[in-house]
Amino acid sequence: VIGNGVVVDPQALFAELDELTKNGIDVGDRIVVSDKAHLILPYHRDLDLLAEARRGERKIGTTSRGIGPAYEDKIARRGIRVGELADPKGLEQNIRDNVNARNRLVQDSTMDWKPVLAQLLVHAERMKPMVRDVSVMLAEAMRDGTRIMFEGAQGTLLDIDHGTYPYVTSSNASIGGVCTGLGVPPRAIGG
C-alpha cells in the first residue's frame, strides 16, 4: 500500500514492478496506490537538478529524482495526484501549466508538455487497477481486526520538521508521518 504521503514516480514504480516480475515475483493485484498520492514527473527531476546545481558549494546532496520539487508542488497546490489520472482533460491542462512553469525556470532547455502527457496517460492505464482511497481501505481493515504493519523510509533525523535541517528529506519521516501519510488515527499505531 502506497499512501497519500508518498510522492510516486510512475516510471520508477513500473520499472521496479517489472524487475520483480522478471525475477519471478508476481505482485498481481497486491499493489495499492492512494488516489491522493502526488506524482513525480519528468519536470520535477529537471527542477531538482537545477536547484542542486544553483546551490554550488552549499549542495545538500539531493538524489535528483524529483522528490523535493514534487513535494513543493503538493504544498503549493499545483501538484498532480494519482486520482487525477482518471480525468485526461484536466490532466492535460495541469501538465501544460506545470511544464510551462518549468520552462520559465530552466533557461537552457525547453520541455514539450505533449510527450509528458502521452507517457503519463500510458502510466495511468497501467496504474488504474491499483488506485484506491487508501485511508478508507485501512480503516475498514482495522475495523475488521486486521493487523497492519506500517513502514516508512528514513527516520526522525531526516524528517522535514524534526530532522537535521536542511539535510533532510521533503516529508515527515517520523512516526507522525504514519498518520498524515496514510490517513490513519494515532490510536492505530502501537503494539
Short mmCIF file of C-alpha atoms in Angstrom, two decimals:
data_model
loop_
_atom_site.label_atom_id
_atom_site.label_comp_id
_atom_site.label_asym_id
_atom_site.label_seq_id
_atom_site.Cartn_x
_atom_site.Cartn_y
_atom_site.Cartn_z
CA VAL A 1 0.00 0.00 0.00
CA ILE A 2 1.44 3.33 -1.07
CA GLY A 3 -0.16 6.11 0.95
CA ASN A 4 -1.08 9.68 0.20
CA GLY A 5 2.04 10.97 1.97
CA VAL A 6 4.27 9.46 -0.70
CA VAL A 7 5.22 11.07 -3.98
CA VAL A 8 5.16 8.41 -6.69
CA ASP A 9 7.22 8.33 -9.85
CA PRO A 10 5.14 6.11 -12.18
CA GLN A 11 8.18 5.38 -14.34
CA ALA A 12 10.21 4.21 -11.33
CA LEU A 13 7.26 2.29 -9.85
CA PHE A 14 6.69 0.30 -13.02
CA ALA A 15 10.42 -0.30 -13.51
CA GLU A 16 10.51 -1.84 -10.02
CA LEU A 17 7.38 -3.91 -10.62
CA ASP A 18 8.77 -5.13 -13.97
CA GLU A 19 12.04 -6.08 -12.27
CA LEU A 20 10.15 -8.11 -9.65
CA THR A 21 8.15 -9.87 -12.37
CA LYS A 22 11.34 -10.58 -14.33
CA ASN A 23 12.76 -12.23 -11.21
CA GLY A 24 9.74 -14.49 -10.77
CA ILE A 25 7.85 -12.44 -8.19
CA ASP A 26 4.27 -11.92 -9.27
CA VAL A 27 2.84 -8.90 -7.46
CA GLY A 28 -0.50 -9.37 -9.20
CA ASP A 29 -3.11 -7.11 -7.67
CA ARG A 30 -1.25 -6.73 -4.36
CA ILE A 31 -0.06 -3.16 -5.04
CA VAL A 32 -2.43 -0.39 -3.99
CA VAL A 33 -1.71 3.31 -4.56
CA SER A 34 -3.58 6.11 -2.82
CA ASP A 35 -5.67 8.28 -5.09
CA LYS A 36 -4.31 11.21 -3.04
CA ALA A 37 -0.60 10.44 -3.56
CA HIS A 38 1.20 13.03 -5.68
CA LEU A 39 3.12 12.19 -8.83
CA ILE A 40 6.77 12.81 -9.62
CA LEU A 41 7.02 13.79 -13.27
CA PRO A 42 9.96 14.47 -15.62
CA TYR A 43 9.93 18.21 -14.96
CA HIS A 44 10.39 17.54 -11.24
CA ARG A 45 13.69 15.77 -11.96
CA ASP A 46 14.86 18.74 -14.06
CA LEU A 47 13.95 21.20 -11.32
CA ASP A 48 15.71 19.06 -8.72
CA LEU A 49 18.94 19.04 -10.74
CA LEU A 50 18.70 22.78 -11.33
CA ALA A 51 18.09 23.60 -7.66
CA GLU A 52 21.03 21.46 -6.54
CA ALA A 53 23.34 22.97 -9.16
CA ARG A 54 22.37 26.50 -8.11
CA ARG A 55 23.41 25.74 -4.52
CA GLY A 56 27.04 25.48 -5.64
CA GLU A 57 29.23 24.64 -2.66
CA ARG A 58 26.17 24.55 -0.40
CA LYS A 59 24.67 21.44 -2.06
CA ILE A 60 22.55 19.31 0.26
CA GLY A 61 23.05 16.01 -1.57
CA THR A 62 19.64 15.52 -3.16
CA THR A 63 19.04 12.27 -5.03
CA SER A 64 17.96 14.34 -8.07
CA ARG A 65 14.92 12.09 -8.51
CA GLY A 66 12.45 14.99 -8.33
CA ILE A 67 11.15 14.23 -4.85
CA GLY A 68 11.63 17.72 -3.39
CA PRO A 69 10.05 19.56 -6.33
CA ALA A 70 7.09 17.13 -6.29
CA TYR A 71 6.51 17.93 -2.61
CA GLU A 72 6.90 21.65 -3.43
CA ASP A 73 4.10 21.31 -5.99
CA LYS A 74 1.98 19.44 -3.44
CA ILE A 75 2.34 22.19 -0.86
CA ALA A 76 1.84 24.93 -3.48
CA ARG A 77 -1.40 23.19 -4.57
CA ARG A 78 -0.27 22.68 -8.15
CA GLY A 79 0.74 19.04 -7.80
CA ILE A 80 -0.90 16.25 -9.73
CA ARG A 81 -2.44 13.47 -7.67
CA VAL A 82 -2.87 9.86 -8.74
CA GLY A 83 -6.66 10.26 -8.68
CA GLU A 84 -6.41 12.92 -11.36
CA LEU A 85 -5.21 10.31 -13.84
CA ALA A 86 -8.90 9.46 -14.33
CA ASP A 87 -9.52 12.93 -15.83
CA PRO A 88 -7.42 13.22 -19.02
CA LYS A 89 -8.79 16.68 -19.93
CA GLY A 90 -7.97 18.21 -16.54
CA LEU A 91 -4.67 16.34 -16.52
CA GLU A 92 -3.74 17.90 -19.87
CA GLN A 93 -4.27 21.42 -18.56
CA ASN A 94 -2.31 20.75 -15.37
CA ILE A 95 0.61 19.15 -17.24
CA ARG A 96 0.68 22.05 -19.71
CA ASP A 97 0.69 24.61 -16.88
CA ASN A 98 3.38 22.81 -14.89
CA VAL A 99 5.67 22.22 -17.87
CA ASN A 100 5.30 25.88 -18.90
CA ALA A 101 6.27 26.90 -15.35
CA ARG A 102 9.30 24.59 -15.60
CA ASN A 103 10.28 26.17 -18.91
CA ARG A 104 10.25 29.64 -17.32
CA LEU A 105 12.70 28.43 -14.65
CA VAL A 106 15.04 26.32 -16.79
CA GLN A 107 16.65 28.73 -19.23
CA ASP A 108 18.90 26.36 -21.19
CA SER A 109 16.26 23.90 -22.44
CA THR A 110 12.59 23.69 -23.21
CA MET A 111 10.39 20.73 -22.37
CA ASP A 112 7.38 19.86 -24.52
CA TRP A 113 4.31 19.05 -22.42
CA LYS A 114 2.76 16.71 -25.02
CA PRO A 115 5.19 13.77 -24.57
CA VAL A 116 4.94 14.18 -20.78
CA LEU A 117 1.17 13.87 -21.02
CA ALA A 118 1.32 10.98 -23.51
CA GLN A 119 3.63 8.98 -21.24
CA LEU A 120 1.53 9.78 -18.19
CA LEU A 121 -1.62 8.55 -19.95
CA VAL A 122 0.14 5.23 -20.65
CA HIS A 123 1.10 5.01 -16.96
CA ALA A 124 -2.47 5.96 -16.00
CA GLU A 125 -3.90 2.92 -17.79
CA ARG A 126 -1.49 0.60 -16.04
CA MET A 127 -2.00 2.25 -12.66
CA LYS A 128 -5.81 2.37 -12.85
CA PRO A 129 -6.45 -1.03 -11.18
CA MET A 130 -4.09 -0.11 -8.31
CA VAL A 131 -5.76 3.17 -7.32
CA ARG A 132 -7.92 3.28 -4.20
CA ASP A 133 -8.79 5.50 -1.29
CA VAL A 134 -6.15 4.05 1.00
CA SER A 135 -7.41 5.71 4.20
CA VAL A 136 -10.83 4.08 3.74
CA MET A 137 -9.24 0.73 2.87
CA LEU A 138 -7.07 0.83 6.01
CA ALA A 139 -9.98 1.98 8.22
CA GLU A 140 -12.04 -0.99 7.02
CA ALA A 141 -9.13 -3.37 7.62
CA MET A 142 -8.62 -2.03 11.16
CA ARG A 143 -12.36 -2.25 11.86
CA ASP A 144 -12.23 -5.91 10.79
CA GLY A 145 -9.35 -6.54 13.21
CA THR A 146 -6.63 -6.89 10.60
CA ARG A 147 -3.16 -6.18 11.97
CA ILE A 148 -1.27 -3.70 9.83
CA MET A 149 2.47 -3.13 9.69
CA PHE A 150 3.41 0.43 8.78
CA GLU A 151 6.71 1.05 7.03
CA GLY A 152 8.33 4.31 6.17
CA ALA A 153 11.63 5.46 4.80
CA GLN A 154 14.45 7.33 6.55
CA GLY A 155 13.59 8.22 10.16
CA THR A 156 13.40 11.13 12.53
CA LEU A 157 16.76 12.70 11.68
CA LEU A 158 15.63 13.06 8.05
CA ASP A 159 12.16 14.37 8.95
CA ILE A 160 11.49 17.78 7.36
CA ASP A 161 10.38 19.25 10.70
CA HIS A 162 12.37 17.28 13.30
CA GLY A 163 15.48 16.26 11.43
CA THR A 164 18.91 17.77 10.82
CA TYR A 165 17.56 20.55 8.60
CA PRO A 166 18.43 21.36 5.80
CA TYR A 167 19.93 17.89 5.30
CA VAL A 168 16.54 16.19 5.43
CA THR A 169 14.00 14.61 3.13
CA SER A 170 10.93 16.52 1.94
CA SER A 171 8.33 14.79 4.09
CA ASN A 172 7.52 13.77 7.63
CA ALA A 173 9.58 10.63 8.15
CA SER A 174 8.98 10.42 11.91
CA ILE A 175 6.19 8.34 13.47
CA GLY A 176 3.69 11.19 12.95
CA GLY A 177 4.07 10.69 9.21
CA VAL A 178 2.15 7.42 9.54
CA CYS A 179 -0.98 9.34 10.50
CA THR A 180 -0.69 12.10 7.91
CA GLY A 181 0.79 9.88 5.21
CA LEU A 182 -1.87 7.18 5.39
CA GLY A 183 -4.88 8.90 6.91
CA VAL A 184 -4.99 6.71 9.99
CA PRO A 185 -5.62 7.89 13.56
CA PRO A 186 -2.81 7.90 16.16
CA ARG A 187 -4.51 5.04 18.04
CA ALA A 188 -3.74 2.84 15.00
CA ILE A 189 -0.04 2.97 15.87
CA GLY A 190 1.31 0.70 18.55
CA GLY A 191 1.53 -2.86 19.75
#
